[in-house]
Amino acid sequence: MASATEPVLECRGISKFFPGAIALDAVDLTLYPGEVHALLGENGAGKSTLIKCLTGAYRRDAGKILLDGEEISPGSTQDSQKLGIGTVYQEVNLLPNLTVAENLFLGRQPTRRGLISQRKMLTMAGDLLAEFGLRINPAEPLSAYSVAVQQVVAIARAVELSGKVLILDEPTASLDRDEVQLVFSVVEKLKARGLAIVFITHFLDQVFEISDRATVLRNGRVIGTRELKNTSQTEIVTLMLGRQLEDRIQDRAPARTGDTLIELKDFGKRGVMEPFDLTVRKGEVVGLAGLLGSGRTETAGLIFGAIQADQGEALLEGRKIGLGSPREAVAHRFALCPEDRKNDGIVGDLSVRENIILALQARQGWFRPLPKAKVNELAEAYVKALDIRLASLDMPIRLLSGGNQQKALLARWLATNPVFLILDEPTRGIDVGAHAEIIALIEKLREDGMALLVASSEMEELVAYSTRVIVLRDRRQVRELKGDEITTSNIVAAIADDTMAEAV
Amino acid sequence: MKLKAMLIAGAMSLAPMTAHAADLTIGFSQIGSESGWRAAETTVTKQEAEKRGIDLKFADAQQKQENQIKALRSFIAQGVDAILLAPVVATGWDEVLEEAKDAEIPVVLLDRTVDAPDDLYMTAVTSDLVHEGRVAGKWLADEMAGAKCDIVELQGTTGSSPAIDRKKGFEEGIAGNDNLNIVRSQTGDFTRSQGKVVMESFLKAVGGENICALYAHNDDMAVGAIQAIKEAGLKPGEDIKIVSIDSVPDIHLAMANGEANATIELTPNMAGPALDALEAYLADGTKPAKWIQTESKLYTLKDDNMAIYEMKKDLGY
Amino acid sequence: MSAHVHSTFRRIMPQLIILIAVLFLNFLVFPDFFRIEFQHGRLFGNLIDVLNRGAPTALLCIGMTLVIATKGIDLSVGAVMAIAGAVAASLVVDGHSWQTALLGALAVGAICGLWNGVLVAVLRIQPIVATLVLMVAGRGIAQLVTEGTILTFVNPGLIHLGAGTVIGIPTPILIWIALGLLVTAVVRKTALGMLIEAIGINESSSRLAGINSRVLIVSVYLISGFCAALAGVIVAADIKGADANNAGLWLELDAILAVVIGGNSLLGGRFSILASLIGALIIQSVNSVILLSGMPPEFNLVIKALIIIAILVIQSPTVKHALYILRASAEPLPSDPIKEAKESPQ
């Protein structure tokens, strides 16, 4: 490895304090040129805080950052960019309605006689992207391309601007397999150029595929740094969790499903989702599988009234009901944990306590406030039951890590005592520990007789907890798998070509 | 463009037929109705026109110069005999006044003047704002007859020409009387409520017993101030003399009750002198002076203020 | 409960300090500033004037705080004041009782608010545009009602609302304090406040949590219209006349400023009516400094601008953060996550 050379970036004893919490406690991190360095840890371990300190988004409270041996103190992300540290986030923060070329050169467009030279910019953009192995038309708006391409454009921009250290903060979280390969090929090229790359992800496979070394954080401290070729996944996971992960291999509980709860007939909305039939019984977890854009989220949204169906009918225990708005759905004791937690789930500035009681309070109406004692009792009970880790119930929910936010949202809906719980990507962007807990919770709720509908892109996960799996493709239901048919390979087959593989 | 030119030409060829002195058609472009005085000016202008059997075409510009220019162009196109213009701003009139001149339609400015060569309009009928202030100052100097008197002043909107001129005129009016001193001067924005608020602060900052007289740049502020004085337990008109400008109905009502002492009229009848001048001009070509100054009449407690109130209250103030 | 009082106090602390500072400035330019006398059956003094003259802005900022908490803005309040004043005046002039006039004006104000609310919540027009409609048209409507004149009235009951006193205290003071307490109680003792904040912070999440955001948004504009109508009646009663041209002119900006000085974010979310009310008093105290200083009126706006810039700079996140660090170094491990959230938007 490149360890013989001088480090390009060194962090020594970085600390950051938040009111009531120590986010980083004397963290050391060393990056060598030409290495991909994975930064691992559960949500809330301090990865994001460390990155924010490095990029100047936060001001560190103690410690030193050395870049090429010189001490630096970036005051803003622009500062750090100029110094040579570029960052690319999961959500591409470029301007989708500008062209690819404009996005690449925004703020430093090539000019000719004081005017922006479009032609020169397009040529330069084309050349630049070709270096990254991307042959696309730089004159098209960025939004015309997939998230993966946008991600590569963001990387190209960051590398052009900075060029010493590249931080990739969950760049692959919303990408499919092929797209991940595209991003990785770019990462390999940059590595060969001698950049130091910090790679943050929740996907351990990807870590081992691309990274040379990994540093594991837990509770704001560095637990260890490992050369990955001499390390096993189990060791890394153990470092992250501080305990051996239990083996959660499924012994499928016998399907003792109860009476029919929900029946949807010919339910759908033109242009959004083909009409479909769906029956969910009590004590049943129906999994929704399919690629991105196959209609998983749309199905969930239609049933919850977030998207208004324009045809079909819905029956709850045999009685016809309307599902015109989330309000109506909530009144029928439906619940939905949405896919986009930040925009559709949490109310960021409200406290964790308020977020937990929000749906229950909304159902009660504003003029019947929940008594303070009841609110505290509920919130505390769910924080304990779901093991939500927080400094205080009064802290804004946005300060929680992703996994804890998701648990708080589950708490919000469980507090309404729902009969039907819809979960859309319940484990997206969540650390390993919380992931396991949420899966266990789904199983427990099913055993308690709740009806659940879970949409997920994680097939292993669906296989683990579903009693039935419905496979969607192109906004249509294409296959229903039951009992022993539920295997990853069958789901994949159904998604892929509509011919079911032999049941194993 | 061509069509418009033809229409204008057509309209102009018709113009002489209607130009008999008896049944004149006159266009009046009014600023709007931003104040009671403005409304009264409109009412009086209509009354004056009716009295003379003039067909008055009225256009309300709602405070916008482009509306006034449009109105003027339409008057020109209709071939009116003359135009009365109360300009909302001073600049930007050259072009449209030029067009009127080319169409040989005399324009009389009402109430305000414009920054344009004076051959572009026939005459301007305005009051002399400085003179109004001077009359107020003189009245107070005479009233006090050498007795010491500390004056508070309620100015109009800061920077507006009535506020500047009425302040200047009043200072000229009391000049040379060492017994008269302006001890506080603050803007009341020409409004009744600000007049009251600022008077309240005067009463506290100076002390009600130390204030001998109030000069307000308009009657509305004086009416507000009267209420403040009453709430402070003093008698307006006796404990504190009040002189203001405009002569709106409510100040006459206050004077009838002895709560105010004098007001100087800003006559809403700008149209009377203007129409007199126009009729003379259209009849035999008599050119009036470039500036016709309206009378700044002083009303005091000697007048029958109740009668004036009754007469004025329906003018739209 | 004492924890609640403590947190409220913490929230309004900066506003209180600024208010005290501006009042002290008043004292510097006019040493008798704090003197209050009882004469002619009413409390008389500059401090009373601040409370009394601050009434219109205070009333407006009660509704404005709620509107801004939903990420909205209500530019029409000044015009609604003019309409309400005109309606009340014309009703008493037509011989109706002052009670009828008051109710009529409040009803008209509520209708104006309803109109704004429907434009914003149902037709989804941006609040600044939606309320601009009534801001522009409202004064015209008021002029139609008064027929362009200052509609003077003599009804003692109506006048009492603006110029009268109750046990020596000017009525407007009692009205704004009462309405402030009432609205605060309603939003904080019920869940209304929290739900309004939720909508302001994240409407999509709130809707998906089953909150009836449409109805709540309409209702905050309705409350705003109601507050504006009350302010309009008081202003008209104060001068015994409805001045359609000038009543409430530019007061919407003072109300927004009061909300901002009160530390409420224009981006919606967490709000404090109490802090906005103190903001309104701060603005009125600044006006008082100007009036008492005896400076020529040409300096009015400059002085006001300087003081307000100073206030806003003190409240800026950067300065706040510096103060926070100062305090934090004094007491180890403070717990104020809200402030942290504001300074580090992710």
PDB file of N, CA and C in Angstrom, chain A residues 18-20 52 58 304 306 326-327 330 336 338 341-351 354 357-359 361-362 366-367 369 394-396 398-399 412-413, chain C residues 1 4 186 189-192 194-195 197-199 201-202 204-212 216 268 270 324 333-338 340-341 343-346:
ATOM      1  N   PHE A  18     -21.613  18.887  20.987  1.00  0.00           N
ATOM      2  CA  PHE A  18     -22.946  19.455  20.819  1.00  0.00           C
ATOM      3  C   PHE A  18     -23.507  19.619  22.211  1.00  0.00           C
ATOM      4  N   PRO A  19     -24.451  20.539  22.354  1.00  0.00           N
ATOM      5  CA  PRO A  19     -25.025  20.710  23.685  1.00  0.00           C
ATOM      6  C   PRO A  19     -25.509  19.359  24.206  1.00  0.00           C
ATOM      7  N   GLY A  20     -24.981  18.959  25.312  1.00  0.00           N
ATOM      8  CA  GLY A  20     -25.438  17.728  25.930  1.00  0.00           C
ATOM      9  C   GLY A  20     -24.868  16.476  25.323  1.00  0.00           C
ATOM     10  N   LYS A  52     -18.134  16.873   8.377  1.00  0.00           N
ATOM     11  CA  LYS A  52     -18.480  18.299   8.418  1.00  0.00           C
ATOM     12  C   LYS A  52     -17.350  19.121   9.018  1.00  0.00           C
ATOM     13  N   TYR A  58     -18.844  22.422   9.898  1.00  0.00           N
ATOM     14  CA  TYR A  58     -18.810  22.646  11.346  1.00  0.00           C
ATOM     15  C   TYR A  58     -17.430  23.173  11.713  1.00  0.00           C
ATOM     16  N   PHE A 304     -52.638   4.799   1.272  1.00  0.00           N
ATOM     17  CA  PHE A 304     -52.691   5.711   2.420  1.00  0.00           C
ATOM     18  C   PHE A 304     -53.396   7.025   2.069  1.00  0.00           C
ATOM     19  N   ALA A 306     -52.219   9.321   0.224  1.00  0.00           N
ATOM     20  CA  ALA A 306     -51.266  10.387  -0.091  1.00  0.00           C
ATOM     21  C   ALA A 306     -51.341  10.707  -1.576  1.00  0.00           C
ATOM     22  N   PRO A 326     -54.565  11.330   3.536  1.00  0.00           N
ATOM     23  CA  PRO A 326     -53.934  10.657   4.668  1.00  0.00           C
ATOM     24  C   PRO A 326     -54.788  10.772   5.929  1.00  0.00           C
ATOM     25  N   ARG A 327     -55.449  11.930   6.055  1.00  0.00           N
ATOM     26  CA  ARG A 327     -56.302  12.157   7.216  1.00  0.00           C
ATOM     27  C   ARG A 327     -57.366  11.072   7.335  1.00  0.00           C
ATOM     28  N   VAL A 330     -55.771   7.776   8.221  1.00  0.00           N
ATOM     29  CA  VAL A 330     -55.406   7.733   9.639  1.00  0.00           C
ATOM     30  C   VAL A 330     -56.650   7.483  10.493  1.00  0.00           C
ATOM     31  N   LEU A 336     -48.489   5.051   7.770  1.00  0.00           N
ATOM     32  CA  LEU A 336     -47.494   4.934   6.696  1.00  0.00           C
ATOM     33  C   LEU A 336     -46.176   5.566   7.133  1.00  0.00           C
ATOM     34  N   PRO A 338     -43.049   6.754   5.469  1.00  0.00           N
ATOM     35  CA  PRO A 338     -42.708   6.978   4.067  1.00  0.00           C
ATOM     36  C   PRO A 338     -41.240   6.702   3.764  1.00  0.00           C
ATOM     37  N   ARG A 341     -37.734   9.904   4.388  1.00  0.00           N
ATOM     38  CA  ARG A 341     -37.915  10.218   5.798  1.00  0.00           C
ATOM     39  C   ARG A 341     -37.791  11.712   6.073  1.00  0.00           C
ATOM     40  N   LYS A 342     -36.812  12.336   5.421  1.00  0.00           N
ATOM     41  CA  LYS A 342     -36.511  13.732   5.735  1.00  0.00           C
ATOM     42  C   LYS A 342     -37.636  14.659   5.254  1.00  0.00           C
ATOM     43  N   ASN A 343     -38.154  14.405   4.057  1.00  0.00           N
ATOM     44  CA  ASN A 343     -39.139  15.336   3.505  1.00  0.00           C
ATOM     45  C   ASN A 343     -40.579  14.969   3.813  1.00  0.00           C
ATOM     46  N   ASP A 344     -40.857  13.680   3.976  1.00  0.00           N
ATOM     47  CA  ASP A 344     -42.246  13.268   4.189  1.00  0.00           C
ATOM     48  C   ASP A 344     -42.485  12.667   5.565  1.00  0.00           C
ATOM     49  N   GLY A 345     -41.419  12.487   6.319  1.00  0.00           N
ATOM     50  CA  GLY A 345     -41.587  11.799   7.590  1.00  0.00           C
ATOM     51  C   GLY A 345     -41.427  12.699   8.786  1.00  0.00           C
ATOM     52  N   ILE A 346     -40.184  13.041   9.081  1.00  0.00           N
ATOM     53  CA  ILE A 346     -39.947  13.807  10.298  1.00  0.00           C
ATOM     54  C   ILE A 346     -40.373  15.256  10.128  1.00  0.00           C
ATOM     55  N   VAL A 347     -40.687  15.899  11.237  1.00  0.00           N
ATOM     56  CA  VAL A 347     -40.864  17.353  11.266  1.00  0.00           C
ATOM     57  C   VAL A 347     -39.653  17.860  12.030  1.00  0.00           C
ATOM     58  N   GLY A 348     -38.614  18.212  11.252  1.00  0.00           N
ATOM     59  CA  GLY A 348     -37.260  18.364  11.763  1.00  0.00           C
ATOM     60  C   GLY A 348     -37.076  19.196  13.024  1.00  0.00           C
ATOM     61  N   ASP A 349     -37.718  20.359  13.081  1.00  0.00           N
ATOM     62  CA  ASP A 349     -37.468  21.248  14.208  1.00  0.00           C
ATOM     63  C   ASP A 349     -38.317  20.933  15.429  1.00  0.00           C
ATOM     64  N   LEU A 350     -39.318  20.083  15.254  1.00  0.00           N
ATOM     65  CA  LEU A 350     -40.095  19.698  16.440  1.00  0.00           C
ATOM     66  C   LEU A 350     -39.288  18.690  17.243  1.00  0.00           C
ATOM     67  N   SER A 351     -39.575  18.637  18.531  1.00  0.00           N
ATOM     68  CA  SER A 351     -38.823  17.731  19.384  1.00  0.00           C
ATOM     69  C   SER A 351     -39.192  16.286  19.060  1.00  0.00           C
ATOM     70  N   GLU A 354     -42.603  15.557  20.400  1.00  0.00           N
ATOM     71  CA  GLU A 354     -43.719  16.046  19.585  1.00  0.00           C
ATOM     72  C   GLU A 354     -43.878  15.223  18.315  1.00  0.00           C
ATOM     73  N   ILE A 357     -45.846  12.011  19.097  1.00  0.00           N
ATOM     74  CA  ILE A 357     -47.296  12.089  19.333  1.00  0.00           C
ATOM     75  C   ILE A 357     -48.047  12.774  18.195  1.00  0.00           C
ATOM     76  N   LEU A 358     -47.303  13.206  17.155  1.00  0.00           N
ATOM     77  CA  LEU A 358     -47.920  14.061  16.134  1.00  0.00           C
ATOM     78  C   LEU A 358     -49.156  13.427  15.479  1.00  0.00           C
ATOM     79  N   ALA A 359     -49.041  12.179  15.053  1.00  0.00           N
ATOM     80  CA  ALA A 359     -50.148  11.557  14.321  1.00  0.00           C
ATOM     81  C   ALA A 359     -51.334  11.317  15.258  1.00  0.00           C
ATOM     82  N   GLN A 361     -52.071  13.037  17.907  1.00  0.00           N
ATOM     83  CA  GLN A 361     -52.667  14.337  18.186  1.00  0.00           C
ATOM     84  C   GLN A 361     -53.476  14.831  16.995  1.00  0.00           C
ATOM     85  N   ALA A 362     -52.939  14.626  15.794  1.00  0.00           N
ATOM     86  CA  ALA A 362     -53.658  15.064  14.598  1.00  0.00           C
ATOM     87  C   ALA A 362     -54.988  14.323  14.487  1.00  0.00           C
ATOM     88  N   TRP A 366     -57.136  19.338  17.065  1.00  0.00           N
ATOM     89  CA  TRP A 366     -56.306  20.280  17.809  1.00  0.00           C
ATOM     90  C   TRP A 366     -56.923  20.709  19.125  1.00  0.00           C
ATOM     91  N   PHE A 367     -58.259  20.641  19.207  1.00  0.00           N
ATOM     92  CA  PHE A 367     -58.905  21.163  20.420  1.00  0.00           C
ATOM     93  C   PHE A 367     -58.939  20.130  21.535  1.00  0.00           C
ATOM     94  N   PRO A 369     -56.153  18.413  23.191  1.00  0.00           N
ATOM     95  CA  PRO A 369     -54.730  18.130  23.348  1.00  0.00           C
ATOM     96  C   PRO A 369     -54.512  16.917  24.251  1.00  0.00           C
ATOM     97  N   ASP A 394     -36.518  16.366  24.331  1.00  0.00           N
ATOM     98  CA  ASP A 394     -36.782  17.731  23.869  1.00  0.00           C
ATOM     99  C   ASP A 394     -35.909  18.121  22.694  1.00  0.00           C
ATOM    100  N   MET A 395     -34.952  17.275  22.320  1.00  0.00           N
ATOM    101  CA  MET A 395     -34.081  17.698  21.225  1.00  0.00           C
ATOM    102  C   MET A 395     -34.830  17.576  19.899  1.00  0.00           C
ATOM    103  N   PRO A 396     -34.539  18.504  18.950  1.00  0.00           N
ATOM    104  CA  PRO A 396     -35.200  18.413  17.653  1.00  0.00           C
ATOM    105  C   PRO A 396     -34.858  17.084  16.998  1.00  0.00           C
ATOM    106  N   ARG A 398     -34.365  16.286  14.069  1.00  0.00           N
ATOM    107  CA  ARG A 398     -33.390  16.331  12.983  1.00  0.00           C
ATOM    108  C   ARG A 398     -31.973  16.029  13.474  1.00  0.00           C
ATOM    109  N   LEU A 399     -31.737  16.187  14.763  1.00  0.00           N
ATOM    110  CA  LEU A 399     -30.405  15.920  15.283  1.00  0.00           C
ATOM    111  C   LEU A 399     -30.165  14.438  15.526  1.00  0.00           C
ATOM    112  N   ARG A 412     -44.223   7.032  16.245  1.00  0.00           N
ATOM    113  CA  ARG A 412     -45.334   7.935  15.959  1.00  0.00           C
ATOM    114  C   ARG A 412     -46.561   7.129  15.528  1.00  0.00           C
ATOM    115  N   TRP A 413     -46.323   6.138  14.658  1.00  0.00           N
ATOM    116  CA  TRP A 413     -47.473   5.403  14.136  1.00  0.00           C
ATOM    117  C   TRP A 413     -47.947   4.333  15.100  1.00  0.00           C
TER     118      TRP A 413
ATOM    119  N   MET C   1     -43.932  22.639  35.520  1.00  0.00           N
ATOM    120  CA  MET C   1     -44.498  23.949  35.178  1.00  0.00           C
ATOM    121  C   MET C   1     -43.429  25.032  35.258  1.00  0.00           C
ATOM    122  N   HIS C   4     -41.359  25.075  32.391  1.00  0.00           N
ATOM    123  CA  HIS C   4     -42.012  25.734  31.267  1.00  0.00           C
ATOM    124  C   HIS C   4     -41.784  27.242  31.326  1.00  0.00           C
ATOM    125  N   VAL C 186     -55.064  29.815  23.647  1.00  0.00           N
ATOM    126  CA  VAL C 186     -55.712  28.881  22.725  1.00  0.00           C
ATOM    127  C   VAL C 186     -54.676  28.020  22.002  1.00  0.00           C
ATOM    128  N   LYS C 189     -52.609  25.902  24.955  1.00  0.00           N
ATOM    129  CA  LYS C 189     -53.334  24.957  25.811  1.00  0.00           C
ATOM    130  C   LYS C 189     -53.994  23.864  24.959  1.00  0.00           C
ATOM    131  N   THR C 190     -54.204  24.166  23.693  1.00  0.00           N
ATOM    132  CA  THR C 190     -54.649  23.102  22.795  1.00  0.00           C
ATOM    133  C   THR C 190     -53.428  22.662  21.998  1.00  0.00           C
ATOM    134  N   ALA C 191     -53.638  21.789  21.051  1.00  0.00           N
ATOM    135  CA  ALA C 191     -52.508  21.330  20.233  1.00  0.00           C
ATOM    136  C   ALA C 191     -52.314  22.209  19.014  1.00  0.00           C
ATOM    137  N   LEU C 192     -53.123  23.281  18.900  1.00  0.00           N
ATOM    138  CA  LEU C 192     -53.080  24.123  17.706  1.00  0.00           C
ATOM    139  C   LEU C 192     -51.667  24.624  17.406  1.00  0.00           C
ATOM    140  N   MET C 194     -48.714  23.478  18.249  1.00  0.00           N
ATOM    141  CA  MET C 194     -47.784  22.461  17.771  1.00  0.00           C
ATOM    142  C   MET C 194     -48.093  22.079  16.321  1.00  0.00           C
ATOM    143  N   LEU C 195     -49.385  21.951  16.018  1.00  0.00           N
ATOM    144  CA  LEU C 195     -49.753  21.548  14.662  1.00  0.00           C
ATOM    145  C   LEU C 195     -49.386  22.644  13.659  1.00  0.00           C
ATOM    146  N   GLU C 197     -46.933  24.753  14.005  1.00  0.00           N
ATOM    147  CA  GLU C 197     -45.474  24.685  13.856  1.00  0.00           C
ATOM    148  C   GLU C 197     -45.096  23.536  12.932  1.00  0.00           C
ATOM    149  N   ALA C 198     -45.770  22.393  13.104  1.00  0.00           N
ATOM    150  CA  ALA C 198     -45.453  21.228  12.270  1.00  0.00           C
ATOM    151  C   ALA C 198     -45.667  21.561  10.796  1.00  0.00           C
ATOM    152  N   ILE C 199     -46.770  22.234  10.498  1.00  0.00           N
ATOM    153  CA  ILE C 199     -47.054  22.606   9.104  1.00  0.00           C
ATOM    154  C   ILE C 199     -45.970  23.530   8.573  1.00  0.00           C
ATOM    155  N   ILE C 201     -42.897  23.814   9.536  1.00  0.00           N
ATOM    156  CA  ILE C 201     -41.587  23.181   9.407  1.00  0.00           C
ATOM    157  C   ILE C 201     -41.579  22.240   8.207  1.00  0.00           C
ATOM    158  N   ASN C 202     -42.613  21.434   8.082  1.00  0.00           N
ATOM    159  CA  ASN C 202     -42.630  20.444   6.995  1.00  0.00           C
ATOM    160  C   ASN C 202     -44.070  20.078   6.691  1.00  0.00           C
ATOM    161  N   SER C 204     -45.392  18.640   4.096  1.00  0.00           N
ATOM    162  CA  SER C 204     -45.620  17.315   3.533  1.00  0.00           C
ATOM    163  C   SER C 204     -45.672  16.251   4.639  1.00  0.00           C
ATOM    164  N   SER C 205     -44.696  16.300   5.531  1.00  0.00           N
ATOM    165  CA  SER C 205     -44.709  15.356   6.652  1.00  0.00           C
ATOM    166  C   SER C 205     -45.971  15.517   7.476  1.00  0.00           C
ATOM    167  N   SER C 206     -46.359  16.760   7.704  1.00  0.00           N
ATOM    168  CA  SER C 206     -47.523  17.015   8.548  1.00  0.00           C
ATOM    169  C   SER C 206     -48.784  16.444   7.923  1.00  0.00           C
ATOM    170  N   ARG C 207     -48.905  16.630   6.612  1.00  0.00           N
ATOM    171  CA  ARG C 207     -50.081  16.119   5.926  1.00  0.00           C
ATOM    172  C   ARG C 207     -50.111  14.596   6.025  1.00  0.00           C
ATOM    173  N   LEU C 208     -48.931  13.982   5.834  1.00  0.00           N
ATOM    174  CA  LEU C 208     -48.876  12.520   5.895  1.00  0.00           C
ATOM    175  C   LEU C 208     -49.072  12.003   7.313  1.00  0.00           C
ATOM    176  N   ALA C 209     -48.888  12.877   8.306  1.00  0.00           N
ATOM    177  CA  ALA C 209     -49.167  12.452   9.683  1.00  0.00           C
ATOM    178  C   ALA C 209     -50.641  12.634   9.992  1.00  0.00           C
ATOM    179  N   GLY C 210     -51.421  13.056   9.001  1.00  0.00           N
ATOM    180  CA  GLY C 210     -52.863  13.158   9.195  1.00  0.00           C
ATOM    181  C   GLY C 210     -53.328  14.526   9.673  1.00  0.00           C
ATOM    182  N   ILE C 211     -52.426  15.524   9.632  1.00  0.00           N
ATOM    183  CA  ILE C 211     -52.836  16.875  10.050  1.00  0.00           C
ATOM    184  C   ILE C 211     -53.629  17.521   8.922  1.00  0.00           C
ATOM    185  N   ASN C 212     -54.714  18.171   9.308  1.00  0.00           N
ATOM    186  CA  ASN C 212     -55.557  18.829   8.312  1.00  0.00           C
ATOM    187  C   ASN C 212     -54.965  20.204   8.012  1.00  0.00           C
ATOM    188  N   LEU C 216     -56.133  24.300   8.913  1.00  0.00           N
ATOM    189  CA  LEU C 216     -55.323  25.075   9.853  1.00  0.00           C
ATOM    190  C   LEU C 216     -54.752  26.322   9.190  1.00  0.00           C
ATOM    191  N   GLY C 268     -40.894  29.967   8.911  1.00  0.00           N
ATOM    192  CA  GLY C 268     -41.928  29.186   9.574  1.00  0.00           C
ATOM    193  C   GLY C 268     -41.382  28.326  10.690  1.00  0.00           C
ATOM    194  N   ARG C 270     -41.195  27.078  14.683  1.00  0.00           N
ATOM    195  CA  ARG C 270     -41.339  27.506  16.075  1.00  0.00           C
ATOM    196  C   ARG C 270     -41.723  28.982  16.178  1.00  0.00           C
ATOM    197  N   TYR C 324     -23.441  32.563  22.440  1.00  0.00           N
ATOM    198  CA  TYR C 324     -23.670  31.215  22.931  1.00  0.00           C
ATOM    199  C   TYR C 324     -22.359  30.587  23.398  1.00  0.00           C
ATOM    200  N   LEU C 333     -21.225  22.235  29.482  1.00  0.00           N
ATOM    201  CA  LEU C 333     -22.301  21.363  29.005  1.00  0.00           C
ATOM    202  C   LEU C 333     -23.694  21.948  29.124  1.00  0.00           C
ATOM    203  N   PRO C 334     -23.951  23.040  28.415  1.00  0.00           N
ATOM    204  CA  PRO C 334     -25.327  23.548  28.419  1.00  0.00           C
ATOM    205  C   PRO C 334     -26.184  22.643  27.543  1.00  0.00           C
ATOM    206  N   SER C 335     -27.470  22.720  27.721  1.00  0.00           N
ATOM    207  CA  SER C 335     -28.303  21.907  26.822  1.00  0.00           C
ATOM    208  C   SER C 335     -29.323  22.790  26.160  1.00  0.00           C
ATOM    209  N   ASP C 336     -29.004  23.171  24.967  1.00  0.00           N
ATOM    210  CA  ASP C 336     -29.934  23.984  24.194  1.00  0.00           C
ATOM    211  C   ASP C 336     -29.905  23.522  22.755  1.00  0.00           C
ATOM    212  N   PRO C 337     -30.455  22.360  22.512  1.00  0.00           N
ATOM    213  CA  PRO C 337     -30.343  21.784  21.168  1.00  0.00           C
ATOM    214  C   PRO C 337     -31.014  22.617  20.087  1.00  0.00           C
ATOM    215  N   ILE C 338     -32.008  23.412  20.462  1.00  0.00           N
ATOM    216  CA  ILE C 338     -32.723  24.180  19.437  1.00  0.00           C
ATOM    217  C   ILE C 338     -31.772  25.154  18.763  1.00  0.00           C
ATOM    218  N   GLU C 340     -28.633  24.940  18.571  1.00  0.00           N
ATOM    219  CA  GLU C 340     -27.669  24.179  17.778  1.00  0.00           C
ATOM    220  C   GLU C 340     -28.257  23.843  16.417  1.00  0.00           C
ATOM    221  N   ALA C 341     -29.528  23.478  16.441  1.00  0.00           N
ATOM    222  CA  ALA C 341     -30.176  23.105  15.190  1.00  0.00           C
ATOM    223  C   ALA C 341     -30.215  24.285  14.241  1.00  0.00           C
ATOM    224  N   GLU C 343     -28.150  26.832  14.102  1.00  0.00           N
ATOM    225  CA  GLU C 343     -26.870  27.314  13.586  1.00  0.00           C
ATOM    226  C   GLU C 343     -26.248  26.331  12.620  1.00  0.00           C
ATOM    227  N   SER C 344     -26.716  25.098  12.634  1.00  0.00           N
ATOM    228  CA  SER C 344     -26.091  24.131  11.746  1.00  0.00           C
ATOM    229  C   SER C 344     -27.106  23.451  10.844  1.00  0.00           C
ATOM    230  N   PRO C 345     -27.674  24.223   9.921  1.00  0.00           N
ATOM    231  CA  PRO C 345     -28.618  23.597   9.000  1.00  0.00           C
ATOM    232  C   PRO C 345     -27.870  22.582   8.158  1.00  0.00           C
ATOM    233  N   GLN C 346     -28.423  21.399   8.009  1.00  0.00           N
ATOM    234  CA  GLN C 346     -27.659  20.349   7.342  1.00  0.00           C
ATOM    235  C   GLN C 346     -27.882  20.348   5.849  1.00  0.00           C
TER     236      GLN C 346
END
